[in-house]
Structure formats: structure tokens, C-alpha cells
PDB file of C-alpha atoms in Angstrom:
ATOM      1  CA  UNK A 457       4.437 -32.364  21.931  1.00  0.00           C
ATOM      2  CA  UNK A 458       1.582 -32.228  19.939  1.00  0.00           C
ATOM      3  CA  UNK A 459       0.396 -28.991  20.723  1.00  0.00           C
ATOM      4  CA  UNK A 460       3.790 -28.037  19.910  1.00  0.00           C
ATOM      5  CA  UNK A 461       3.324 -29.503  16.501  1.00  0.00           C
ATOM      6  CA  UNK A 462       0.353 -28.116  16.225  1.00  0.00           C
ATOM      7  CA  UNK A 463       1.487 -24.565  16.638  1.00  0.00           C
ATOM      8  CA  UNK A 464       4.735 -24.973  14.611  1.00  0.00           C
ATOM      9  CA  UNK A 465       2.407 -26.288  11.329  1.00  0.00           C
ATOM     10  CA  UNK A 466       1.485 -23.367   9.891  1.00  0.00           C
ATOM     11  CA  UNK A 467       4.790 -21.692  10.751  1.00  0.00           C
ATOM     12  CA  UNK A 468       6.646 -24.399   8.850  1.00  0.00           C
ATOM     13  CA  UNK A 469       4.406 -24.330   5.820  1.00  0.00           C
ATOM     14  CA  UNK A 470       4.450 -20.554   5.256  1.00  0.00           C
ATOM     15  CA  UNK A 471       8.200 -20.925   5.559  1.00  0.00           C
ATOM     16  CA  UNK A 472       7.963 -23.533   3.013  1.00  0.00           C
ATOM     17  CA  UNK A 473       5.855 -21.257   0.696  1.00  0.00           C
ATOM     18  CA  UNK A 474       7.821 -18.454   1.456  1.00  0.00           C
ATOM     19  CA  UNK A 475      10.881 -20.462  -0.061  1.00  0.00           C
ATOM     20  CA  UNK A 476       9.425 -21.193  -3.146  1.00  0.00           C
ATOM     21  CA  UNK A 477       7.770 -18.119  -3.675  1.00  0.00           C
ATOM     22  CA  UNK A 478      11.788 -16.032  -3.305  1.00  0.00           C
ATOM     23  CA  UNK A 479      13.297 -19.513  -5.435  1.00  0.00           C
ATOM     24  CA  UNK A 480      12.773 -17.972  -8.401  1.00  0.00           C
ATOM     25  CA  UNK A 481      14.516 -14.339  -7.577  1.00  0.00           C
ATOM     26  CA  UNK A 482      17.153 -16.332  -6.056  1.00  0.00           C
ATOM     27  CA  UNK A 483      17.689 -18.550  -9.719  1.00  0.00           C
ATOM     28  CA  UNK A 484      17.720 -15.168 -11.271  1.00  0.00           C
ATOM     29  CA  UNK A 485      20.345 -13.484  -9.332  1.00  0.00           C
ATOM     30  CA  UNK A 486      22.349 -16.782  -9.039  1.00  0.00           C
ATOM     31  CA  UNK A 487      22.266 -17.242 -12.722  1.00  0.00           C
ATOM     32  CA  UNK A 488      23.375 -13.608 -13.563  1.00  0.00           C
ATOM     33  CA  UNK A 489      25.793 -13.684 -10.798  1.00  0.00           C
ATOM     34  CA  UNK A 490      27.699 -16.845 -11.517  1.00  0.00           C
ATOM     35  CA  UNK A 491      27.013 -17.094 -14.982  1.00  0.00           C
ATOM     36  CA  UNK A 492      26.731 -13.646 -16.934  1.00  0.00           C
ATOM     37  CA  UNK A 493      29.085 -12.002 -14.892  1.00  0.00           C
ATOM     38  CA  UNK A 494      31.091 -14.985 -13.926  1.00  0.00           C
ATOM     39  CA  UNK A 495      31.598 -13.552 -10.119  1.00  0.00           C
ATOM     40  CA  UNK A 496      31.667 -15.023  -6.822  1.00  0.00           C
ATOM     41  CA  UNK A 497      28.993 -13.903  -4.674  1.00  0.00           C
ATOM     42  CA  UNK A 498      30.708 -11.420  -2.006  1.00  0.00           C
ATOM     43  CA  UNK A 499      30.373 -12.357   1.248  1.00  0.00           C
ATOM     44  CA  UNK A 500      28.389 -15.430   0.859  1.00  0.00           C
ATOM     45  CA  UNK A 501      28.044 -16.569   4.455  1.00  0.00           C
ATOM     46  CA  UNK A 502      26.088 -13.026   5.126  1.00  0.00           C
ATOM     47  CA  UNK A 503      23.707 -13.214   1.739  1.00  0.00           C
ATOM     48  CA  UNK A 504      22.740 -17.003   2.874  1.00  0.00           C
ATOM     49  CA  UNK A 505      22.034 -16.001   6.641  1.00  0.00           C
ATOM     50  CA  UNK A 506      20.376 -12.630   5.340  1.00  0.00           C
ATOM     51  CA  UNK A 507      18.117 -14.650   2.799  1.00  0.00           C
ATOM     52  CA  UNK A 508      17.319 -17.142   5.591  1.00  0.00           C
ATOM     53  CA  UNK A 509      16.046 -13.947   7.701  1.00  0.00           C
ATOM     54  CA  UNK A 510      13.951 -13.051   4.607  1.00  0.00           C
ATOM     55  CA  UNK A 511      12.430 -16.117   4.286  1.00  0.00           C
ATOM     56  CA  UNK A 512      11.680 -16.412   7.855  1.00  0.00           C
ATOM     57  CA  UNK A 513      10.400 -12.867   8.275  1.00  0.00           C
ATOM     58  CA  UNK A 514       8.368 -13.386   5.192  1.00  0.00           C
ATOM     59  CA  UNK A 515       6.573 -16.419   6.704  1.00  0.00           C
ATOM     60  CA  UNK A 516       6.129 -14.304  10.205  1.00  0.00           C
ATOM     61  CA  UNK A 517       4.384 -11.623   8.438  1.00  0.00           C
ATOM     62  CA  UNK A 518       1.731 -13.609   5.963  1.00  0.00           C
ATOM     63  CA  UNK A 519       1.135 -15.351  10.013  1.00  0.00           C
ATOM     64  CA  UNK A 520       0.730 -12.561  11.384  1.00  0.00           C
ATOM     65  CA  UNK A 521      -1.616 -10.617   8.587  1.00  0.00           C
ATOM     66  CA  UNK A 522      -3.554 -14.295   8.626  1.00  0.00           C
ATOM     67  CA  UNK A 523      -3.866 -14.188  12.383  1.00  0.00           C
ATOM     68  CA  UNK A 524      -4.272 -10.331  13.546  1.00  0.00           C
ATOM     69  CA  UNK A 525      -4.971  -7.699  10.591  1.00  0.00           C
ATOM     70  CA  UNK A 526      -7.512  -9.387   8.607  1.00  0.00           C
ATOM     71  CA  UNK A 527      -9.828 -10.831  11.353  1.00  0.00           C
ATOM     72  CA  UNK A 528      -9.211  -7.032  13.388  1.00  0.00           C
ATOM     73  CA  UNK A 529     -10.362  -5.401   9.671  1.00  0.00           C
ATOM     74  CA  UNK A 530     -13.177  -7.853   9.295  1.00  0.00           C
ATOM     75  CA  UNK A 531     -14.043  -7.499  12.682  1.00  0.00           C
ATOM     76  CA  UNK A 532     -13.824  -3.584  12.789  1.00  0.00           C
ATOM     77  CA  UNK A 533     -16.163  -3.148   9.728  1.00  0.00           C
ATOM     78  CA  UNK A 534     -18.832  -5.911  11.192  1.00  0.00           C
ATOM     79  CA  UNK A 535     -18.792  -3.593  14.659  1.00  0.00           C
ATOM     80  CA  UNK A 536     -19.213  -0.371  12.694  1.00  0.00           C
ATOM     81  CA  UNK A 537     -21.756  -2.222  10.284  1.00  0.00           C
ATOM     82  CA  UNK A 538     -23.778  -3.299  13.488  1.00  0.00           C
ATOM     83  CA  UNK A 539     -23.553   0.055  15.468  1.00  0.00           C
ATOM     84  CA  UNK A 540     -25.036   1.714  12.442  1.00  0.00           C
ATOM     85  CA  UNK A 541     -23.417   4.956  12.485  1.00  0.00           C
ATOM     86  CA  UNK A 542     -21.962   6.238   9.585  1.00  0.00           C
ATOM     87  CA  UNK A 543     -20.262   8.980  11.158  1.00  0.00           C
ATOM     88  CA  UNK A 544     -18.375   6.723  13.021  1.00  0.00           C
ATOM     89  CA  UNK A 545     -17.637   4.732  10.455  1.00  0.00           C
ATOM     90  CA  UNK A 546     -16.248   7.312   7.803  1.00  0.00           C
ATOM     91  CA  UNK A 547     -14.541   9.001  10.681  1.00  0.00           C
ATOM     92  CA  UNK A 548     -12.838   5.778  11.082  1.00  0.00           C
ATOM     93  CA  UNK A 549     -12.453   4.835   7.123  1.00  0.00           C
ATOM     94  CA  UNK A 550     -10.800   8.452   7.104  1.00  0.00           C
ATOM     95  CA  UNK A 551      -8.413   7.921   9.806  1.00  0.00           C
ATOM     96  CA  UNK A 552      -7.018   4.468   9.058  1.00  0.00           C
ATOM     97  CA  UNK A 553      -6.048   6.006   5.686  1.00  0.00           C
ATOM     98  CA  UNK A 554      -4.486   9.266   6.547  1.00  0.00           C
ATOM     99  CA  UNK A 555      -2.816   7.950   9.673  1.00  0.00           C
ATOM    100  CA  UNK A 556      -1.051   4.904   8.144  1.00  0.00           C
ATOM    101  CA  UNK A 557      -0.145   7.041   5.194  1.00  0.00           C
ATOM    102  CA  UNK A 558       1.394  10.144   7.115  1.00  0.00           C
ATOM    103  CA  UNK A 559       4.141   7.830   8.423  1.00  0.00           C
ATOM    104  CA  UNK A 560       4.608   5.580   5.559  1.00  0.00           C
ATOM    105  CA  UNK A 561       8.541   5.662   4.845  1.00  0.00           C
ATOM    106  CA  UNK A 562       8.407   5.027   1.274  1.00  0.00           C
ATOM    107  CA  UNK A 563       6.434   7.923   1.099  1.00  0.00           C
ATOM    108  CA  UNK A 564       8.521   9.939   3.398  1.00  0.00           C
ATOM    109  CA  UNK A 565      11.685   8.913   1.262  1.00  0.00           C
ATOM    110  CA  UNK A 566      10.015  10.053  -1.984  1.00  0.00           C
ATOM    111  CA  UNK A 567       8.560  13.506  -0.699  1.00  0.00           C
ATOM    112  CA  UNK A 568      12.356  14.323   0.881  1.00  0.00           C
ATOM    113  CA  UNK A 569      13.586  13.716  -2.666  1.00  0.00           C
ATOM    114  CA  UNK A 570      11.192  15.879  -4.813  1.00  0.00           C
ATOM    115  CA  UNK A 571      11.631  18.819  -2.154  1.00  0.00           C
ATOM    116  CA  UNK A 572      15.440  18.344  -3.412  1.00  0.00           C
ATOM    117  CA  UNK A 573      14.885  18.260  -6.714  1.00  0.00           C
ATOM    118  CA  UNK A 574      12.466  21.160  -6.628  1.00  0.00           C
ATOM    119  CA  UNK A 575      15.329  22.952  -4.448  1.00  0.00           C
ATOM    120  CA  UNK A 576      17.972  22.165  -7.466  1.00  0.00           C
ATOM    121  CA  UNK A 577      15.536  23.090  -9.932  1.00  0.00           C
ATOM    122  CA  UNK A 578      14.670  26.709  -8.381  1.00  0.00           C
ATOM    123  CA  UNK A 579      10.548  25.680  -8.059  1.00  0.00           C
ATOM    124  CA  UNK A 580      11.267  26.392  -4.184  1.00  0.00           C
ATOM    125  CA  UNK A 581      13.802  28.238  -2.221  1.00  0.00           C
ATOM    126  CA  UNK A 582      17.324  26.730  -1.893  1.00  0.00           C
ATOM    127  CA  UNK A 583      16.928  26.055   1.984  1.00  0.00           C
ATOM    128  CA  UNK A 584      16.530  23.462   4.771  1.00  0.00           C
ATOM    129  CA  UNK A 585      13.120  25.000   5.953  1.00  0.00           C
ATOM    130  CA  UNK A 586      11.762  25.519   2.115  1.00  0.00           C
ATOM    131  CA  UNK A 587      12.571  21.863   1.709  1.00  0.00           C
ATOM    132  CA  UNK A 588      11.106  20.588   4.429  1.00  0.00           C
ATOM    133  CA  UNK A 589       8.081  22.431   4.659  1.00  0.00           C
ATOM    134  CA  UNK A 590       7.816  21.088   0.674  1.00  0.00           C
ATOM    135  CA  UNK A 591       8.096  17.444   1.761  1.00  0.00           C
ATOM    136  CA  UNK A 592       5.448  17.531   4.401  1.00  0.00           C
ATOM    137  CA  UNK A 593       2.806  19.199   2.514  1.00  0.00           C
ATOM    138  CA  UNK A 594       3.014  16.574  -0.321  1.00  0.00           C
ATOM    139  CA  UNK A 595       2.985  13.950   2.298  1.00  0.00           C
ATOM    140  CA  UNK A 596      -0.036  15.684   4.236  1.00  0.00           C
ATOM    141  CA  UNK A 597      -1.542  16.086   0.612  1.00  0.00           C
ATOM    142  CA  UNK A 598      -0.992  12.204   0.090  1.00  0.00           C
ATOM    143  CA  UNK A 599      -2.136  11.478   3.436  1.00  0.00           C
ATOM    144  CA  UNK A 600      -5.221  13.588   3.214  1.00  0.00           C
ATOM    145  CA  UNK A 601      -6.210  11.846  -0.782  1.00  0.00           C
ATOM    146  CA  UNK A 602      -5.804   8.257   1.029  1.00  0.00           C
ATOM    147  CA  UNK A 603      -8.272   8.859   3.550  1.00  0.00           C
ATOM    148  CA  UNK A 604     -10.337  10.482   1.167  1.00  0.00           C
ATOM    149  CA  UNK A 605     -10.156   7.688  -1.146  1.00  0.00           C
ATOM    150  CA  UNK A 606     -10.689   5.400   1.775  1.00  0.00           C
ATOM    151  CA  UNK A 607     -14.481   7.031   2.668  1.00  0.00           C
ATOM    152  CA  UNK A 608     -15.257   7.107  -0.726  1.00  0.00           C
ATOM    153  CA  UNK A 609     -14.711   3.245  -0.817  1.00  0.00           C
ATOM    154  CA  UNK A 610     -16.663   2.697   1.693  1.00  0.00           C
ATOM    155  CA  UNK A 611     -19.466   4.765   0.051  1.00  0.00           C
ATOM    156  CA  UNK A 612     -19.102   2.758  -2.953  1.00  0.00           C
ATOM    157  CA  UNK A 613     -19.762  -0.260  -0.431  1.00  0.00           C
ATOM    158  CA  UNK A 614     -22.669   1.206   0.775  1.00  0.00           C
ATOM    159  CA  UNK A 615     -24.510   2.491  -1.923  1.00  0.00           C
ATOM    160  CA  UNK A 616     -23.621  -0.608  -4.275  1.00  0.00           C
ATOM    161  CA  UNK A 617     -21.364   1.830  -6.841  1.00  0.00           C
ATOM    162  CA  UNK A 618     -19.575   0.107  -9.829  1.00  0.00           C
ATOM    163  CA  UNK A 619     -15.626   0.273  -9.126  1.00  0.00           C
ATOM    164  CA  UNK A 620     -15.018   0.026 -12.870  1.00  0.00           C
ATOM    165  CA  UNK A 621     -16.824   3.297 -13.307  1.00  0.00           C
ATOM    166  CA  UNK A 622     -15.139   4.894 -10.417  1.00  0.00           C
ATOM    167  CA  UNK A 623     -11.738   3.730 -11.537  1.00  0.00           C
ATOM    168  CA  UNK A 624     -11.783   4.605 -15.303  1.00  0.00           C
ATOM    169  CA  UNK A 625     -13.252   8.068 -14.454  1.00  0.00           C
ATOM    170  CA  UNK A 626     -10.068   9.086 -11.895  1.00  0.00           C
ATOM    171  CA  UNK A 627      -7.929   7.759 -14.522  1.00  0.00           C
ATOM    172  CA  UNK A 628      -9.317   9.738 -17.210  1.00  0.00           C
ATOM    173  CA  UNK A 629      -9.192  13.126 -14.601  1.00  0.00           C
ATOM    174  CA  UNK A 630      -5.839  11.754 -14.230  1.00  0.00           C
ATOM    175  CA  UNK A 631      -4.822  12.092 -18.237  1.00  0.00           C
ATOM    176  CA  UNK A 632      -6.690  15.468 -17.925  1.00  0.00           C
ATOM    177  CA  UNK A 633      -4.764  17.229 -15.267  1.00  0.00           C
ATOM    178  CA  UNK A 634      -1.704  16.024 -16.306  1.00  0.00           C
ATOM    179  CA  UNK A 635      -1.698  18.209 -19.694  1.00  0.00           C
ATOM    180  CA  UNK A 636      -2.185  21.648 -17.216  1.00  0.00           C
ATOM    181  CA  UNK A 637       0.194  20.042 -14.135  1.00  0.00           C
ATOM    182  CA  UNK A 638       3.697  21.963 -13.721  1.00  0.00           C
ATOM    183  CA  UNK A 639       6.496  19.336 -15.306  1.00  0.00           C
ATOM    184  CA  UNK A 640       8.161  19.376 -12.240  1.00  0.00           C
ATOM    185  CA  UNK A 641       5.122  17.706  -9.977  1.00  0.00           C
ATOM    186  CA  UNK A 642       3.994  14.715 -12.522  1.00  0.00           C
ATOM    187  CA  UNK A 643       6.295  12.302 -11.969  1.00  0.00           C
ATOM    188  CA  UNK A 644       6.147  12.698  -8.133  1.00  0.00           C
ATOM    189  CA  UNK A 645       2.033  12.608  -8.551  1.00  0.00           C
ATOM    190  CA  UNK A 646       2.548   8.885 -10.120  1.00  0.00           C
ATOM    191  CA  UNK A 647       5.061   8.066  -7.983  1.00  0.00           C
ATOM    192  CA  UNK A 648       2.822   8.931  -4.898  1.00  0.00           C
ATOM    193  CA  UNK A 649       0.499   6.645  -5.959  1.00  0.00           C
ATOM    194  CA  UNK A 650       2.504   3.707  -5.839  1.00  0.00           C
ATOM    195  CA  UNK A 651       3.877   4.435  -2.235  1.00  0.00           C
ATOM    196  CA  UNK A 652       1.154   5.340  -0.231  1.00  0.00           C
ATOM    197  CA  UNK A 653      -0.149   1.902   0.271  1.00  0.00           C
ATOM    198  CA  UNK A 654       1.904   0.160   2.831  1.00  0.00           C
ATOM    199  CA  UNK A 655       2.591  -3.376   3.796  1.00  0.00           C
ATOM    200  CA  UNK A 656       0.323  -3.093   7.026  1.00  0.00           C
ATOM    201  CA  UNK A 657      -2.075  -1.159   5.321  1.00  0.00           C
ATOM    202  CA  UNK A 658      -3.423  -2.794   2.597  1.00  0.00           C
ATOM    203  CA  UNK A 659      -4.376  -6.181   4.039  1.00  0.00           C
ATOM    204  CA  UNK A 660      -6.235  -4.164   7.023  1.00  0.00           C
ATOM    205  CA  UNK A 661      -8.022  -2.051   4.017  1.00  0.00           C
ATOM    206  CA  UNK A 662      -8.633  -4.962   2.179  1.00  0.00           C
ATOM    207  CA  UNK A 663      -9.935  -6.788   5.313  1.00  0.00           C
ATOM    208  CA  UNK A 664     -12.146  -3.855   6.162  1.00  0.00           C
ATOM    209  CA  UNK A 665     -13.608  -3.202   2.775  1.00  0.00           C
ATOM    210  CA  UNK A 666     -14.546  -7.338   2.641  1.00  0.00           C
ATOM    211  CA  UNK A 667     -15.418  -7.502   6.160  1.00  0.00           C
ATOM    212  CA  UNK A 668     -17.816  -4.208   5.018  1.00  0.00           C
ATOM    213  CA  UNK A 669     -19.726  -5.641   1.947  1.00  0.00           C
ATOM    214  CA  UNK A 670     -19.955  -9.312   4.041  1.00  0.00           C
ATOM    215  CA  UNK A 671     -21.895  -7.343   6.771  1.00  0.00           C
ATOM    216  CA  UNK A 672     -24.529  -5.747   4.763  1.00  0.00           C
ATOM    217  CA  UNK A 673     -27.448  -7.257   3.091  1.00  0.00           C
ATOM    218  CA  UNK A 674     -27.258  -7.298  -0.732  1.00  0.00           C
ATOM    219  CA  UNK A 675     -23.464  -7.309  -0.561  1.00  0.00           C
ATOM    220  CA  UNK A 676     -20.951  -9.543  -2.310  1.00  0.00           C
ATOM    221  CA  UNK A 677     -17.585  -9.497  -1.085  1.00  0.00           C
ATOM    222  CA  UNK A 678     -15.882 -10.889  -3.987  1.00  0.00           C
ATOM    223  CA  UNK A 679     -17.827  -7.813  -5.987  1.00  0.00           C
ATOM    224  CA  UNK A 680     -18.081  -4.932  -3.143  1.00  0.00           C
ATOM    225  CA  UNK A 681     -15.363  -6.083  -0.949  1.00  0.00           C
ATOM    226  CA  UNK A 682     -12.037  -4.989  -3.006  1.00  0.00           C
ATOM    227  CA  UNK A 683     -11.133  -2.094  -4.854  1.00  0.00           C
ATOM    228  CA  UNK A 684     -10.513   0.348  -1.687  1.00  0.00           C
ATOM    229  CA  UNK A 685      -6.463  -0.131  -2.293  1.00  0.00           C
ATOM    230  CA  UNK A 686      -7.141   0.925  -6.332  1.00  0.00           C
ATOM    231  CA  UNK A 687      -8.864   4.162  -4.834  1.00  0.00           C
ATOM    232  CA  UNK A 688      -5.929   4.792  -2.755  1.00  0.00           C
ATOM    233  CA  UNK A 689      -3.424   4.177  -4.835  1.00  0.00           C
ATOM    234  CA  UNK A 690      -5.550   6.452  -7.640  1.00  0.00           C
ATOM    235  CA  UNK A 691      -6.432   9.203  -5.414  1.00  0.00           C
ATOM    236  CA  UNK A 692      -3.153  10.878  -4.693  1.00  0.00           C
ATOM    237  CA  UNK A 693      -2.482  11.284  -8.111  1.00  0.00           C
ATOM    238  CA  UNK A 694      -4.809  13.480  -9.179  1.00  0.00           C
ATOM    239  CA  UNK A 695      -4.489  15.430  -5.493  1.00  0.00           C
ATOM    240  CA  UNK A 696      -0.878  15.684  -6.413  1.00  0.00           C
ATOM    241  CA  UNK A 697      -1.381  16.958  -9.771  1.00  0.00           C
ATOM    242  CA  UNK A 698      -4.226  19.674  -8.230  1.00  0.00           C
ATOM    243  CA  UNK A 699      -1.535  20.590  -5.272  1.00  0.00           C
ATOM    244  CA  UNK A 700       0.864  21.571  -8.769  1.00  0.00           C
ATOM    245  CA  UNK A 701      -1.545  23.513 -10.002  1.00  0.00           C
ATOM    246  CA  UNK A 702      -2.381  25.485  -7.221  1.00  0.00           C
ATOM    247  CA  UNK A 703       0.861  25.993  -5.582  1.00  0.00           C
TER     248      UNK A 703
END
């Protein structure tokens, strides 16, 4: 029995967290619900069960990024730190961003809908295959700026680069393409940074990027170790805009 308690501890007190941490989108929705609209909720017996399976799942996933994706990121970057090859290790950075962007579906969702909105707007031919060959090059060219982004965090890591500088000078490229960017590709640019970095991926980024700067000498994690997910999330904007410009 204890070891059964033991186990169910942490499971109990994420649950607990999880809880408070929905409580106050549940006040809000209650309190605009019953009181500004003055509505029943519909089907209450499926929104309690369905917010119970929220909570739970919630508290499943922060165990399971606690227990699995950070120690495999930290791990990871202390095994590449130790081999000492930095092919290997960009090869890897490079990967791990363009795979787990590729199939994000929030990114998938948002490329089928510009290729229809180009369609309607005439910027591409008015056809399944013209759509669809739209979508998946702005998701390849998403894909592509994340791992990209991803090796040049880890060569900020390396070589002890200020993110501040990094971050303020893609933002200001940012402002500059925009002005010579078609209309009809800046909103999906912005857009494509805000979906490219996925549930899964950003605590095994954030892992590996920590894990990184612990591993080497002269390091400091709190410092060197985060800033990969701004770089991603930066990054496909301004490959966006370009992929306008060009196409």
C-alpha cells in the first residue's frame, strides 16, 4: 500500500494543481454563463465529465514532460556534449526542429487555410493541387526556419552569444521585410510563428538547450539554457515573409 501511495502522490498533486490552475477559466465562463447571459449551461453532465478529462489529462501530461521529455532532452544534449561532435549534434538540433514542426497540426490547420484564402484571393490557381502544393511549401518553409533556428540556438550555446542581441536583431529584420512582403503573406508569417512550437516540442527544446549550457564549462543554464523556443517561434517569420517575396 505504500508503494501505491507513493506512486499515486505526485499524480494527485498535479491533479490538484491542475484544478486550480483551470479554476479561474472555469469562474470566468461560469460567471458569464449564468450571470451575463443568464443561461443554463447545455448539457451539463458532458461539460463536468469533459472538464474532469481536462483536468486529468492536464496532470498526465506535466507527469509525463516531468518524467520522460525533460530528463531524455537533458540527457540527449549531455551525450552529444560528451561525444564531442558537432556534426552530430547540429544534425540532431536540425532534425528535432524540422521533424516535430512538419507534423504539427496547428500548423497544418493554418497553412490549409492561407492556401484557401490565397485560392479566393486569385494569388494561386483556383484548384485542389494549387492549394495543396501552397500549404505544404509554407509548412516545409516553417519546418525548415525551426530547425534552422534550432542550430543556431545551439550555436549561441556554444559560442556564449547574447540572446537579447539575437532576438532584437530578427525582430528588427522582421519590421524590415514586412514593408516589401506581399499583403497577402504577413499575417500568415506572424501567425506561423505562434504555431510552430508544439506542446511536445518545446519542453524537449527547452530541456535540450538547458541540458546543453549545464554540460559545458563556462555555461549557465539559467543564462545559456533558454531562448531556443524565442528563435523558433522568431525564425519562421521572417522565412515566411522571404518565401512572399520570392514566390
Amino acid at each position: 500500500m505504500n508503494e501505491y501511495t507513493r506512486l499515486l502522490a505526485p499524480m494527485l498533486q498535479r491533479t490538484a494543481t491542475s484544478l486550480r490552475d483551470l479554476a479561474p477559466i472555469i469562474i470566468v465562463i461560469a460567471f458569464f454563463q449564468i450571470v451575463v447571459l443568464q443561461q443554463p449551461f447545455p448539457n451539463l453532465e458532458n461539460v463536468v465529465i469533459g472538464l474532469a478529462f481536462v483536468v486529468i489529462g492536464l496532470a498526465l501530461f506535466i507527469v509525463g514532460l516531468e518524467s520522460a521529455l525533460f530528463p531524455i532532452g537533458e540527457l540527449l544534449a549531455e551525450g552529444f556534449a560528451k561525444k564531442g561532435s558537432l556534426t552530430a549534434l547540429l544534425a540532431f538540433a536540425f532534425c528535432l526542429g524540422f521533424g516535430a514542426t512538419v507534423a504539427e497540426p496547428a500548423l497544418i490547420a493554418i497553412a490549409a487555410e492561407a492556401a484557401d484564402v490565397a485560392s479566393e484571393a486569385g494569388a494561386i490557381a483556383n484548384s485542389d493541387q494549387a492549394r495543396s502544393s501552397y500549404a505544404l511549401e509554407v509548412r516545409l518553409v516553417v519546418a525548415v526556419s525551426v530547425g534552422a533556428a534550432i542550430v543556431l540556438g545551439v550555436f549561441r550555446i556554444l559560442k556564449g552569444w547574447p540572446i537579447h542581441r539575437l532576438i532584437i536583431g530578427g525582430y528588427l529584420l522582421v519590421v524590415a521585410l514586412t514593408f516589401f512582403a506581399p499583403d497577402d503573406i504577413i499575417g500568415v508569417a506572424y501567425d506561423s510563428g505562434g504555431v510552430t512550437t508544439s506542446t511536445v516540442t518545446v519542453p524537449l527544446v527547452a530541456a535540450l538547450g538547458v541540458g546543453l549550457a549545464t554540460s559545458i564549462r563556462g555555461r549557465n543554464p539559467m543564462i545559456d539554457g533558454f531562448g531556443l523556443i524565442a528563435l523558433a517561434s522568431l525564425t519562421p517569420i521572417i522565412c515566411v515573409l522571404a518565401y512572399g517575396m520570392v514566390t
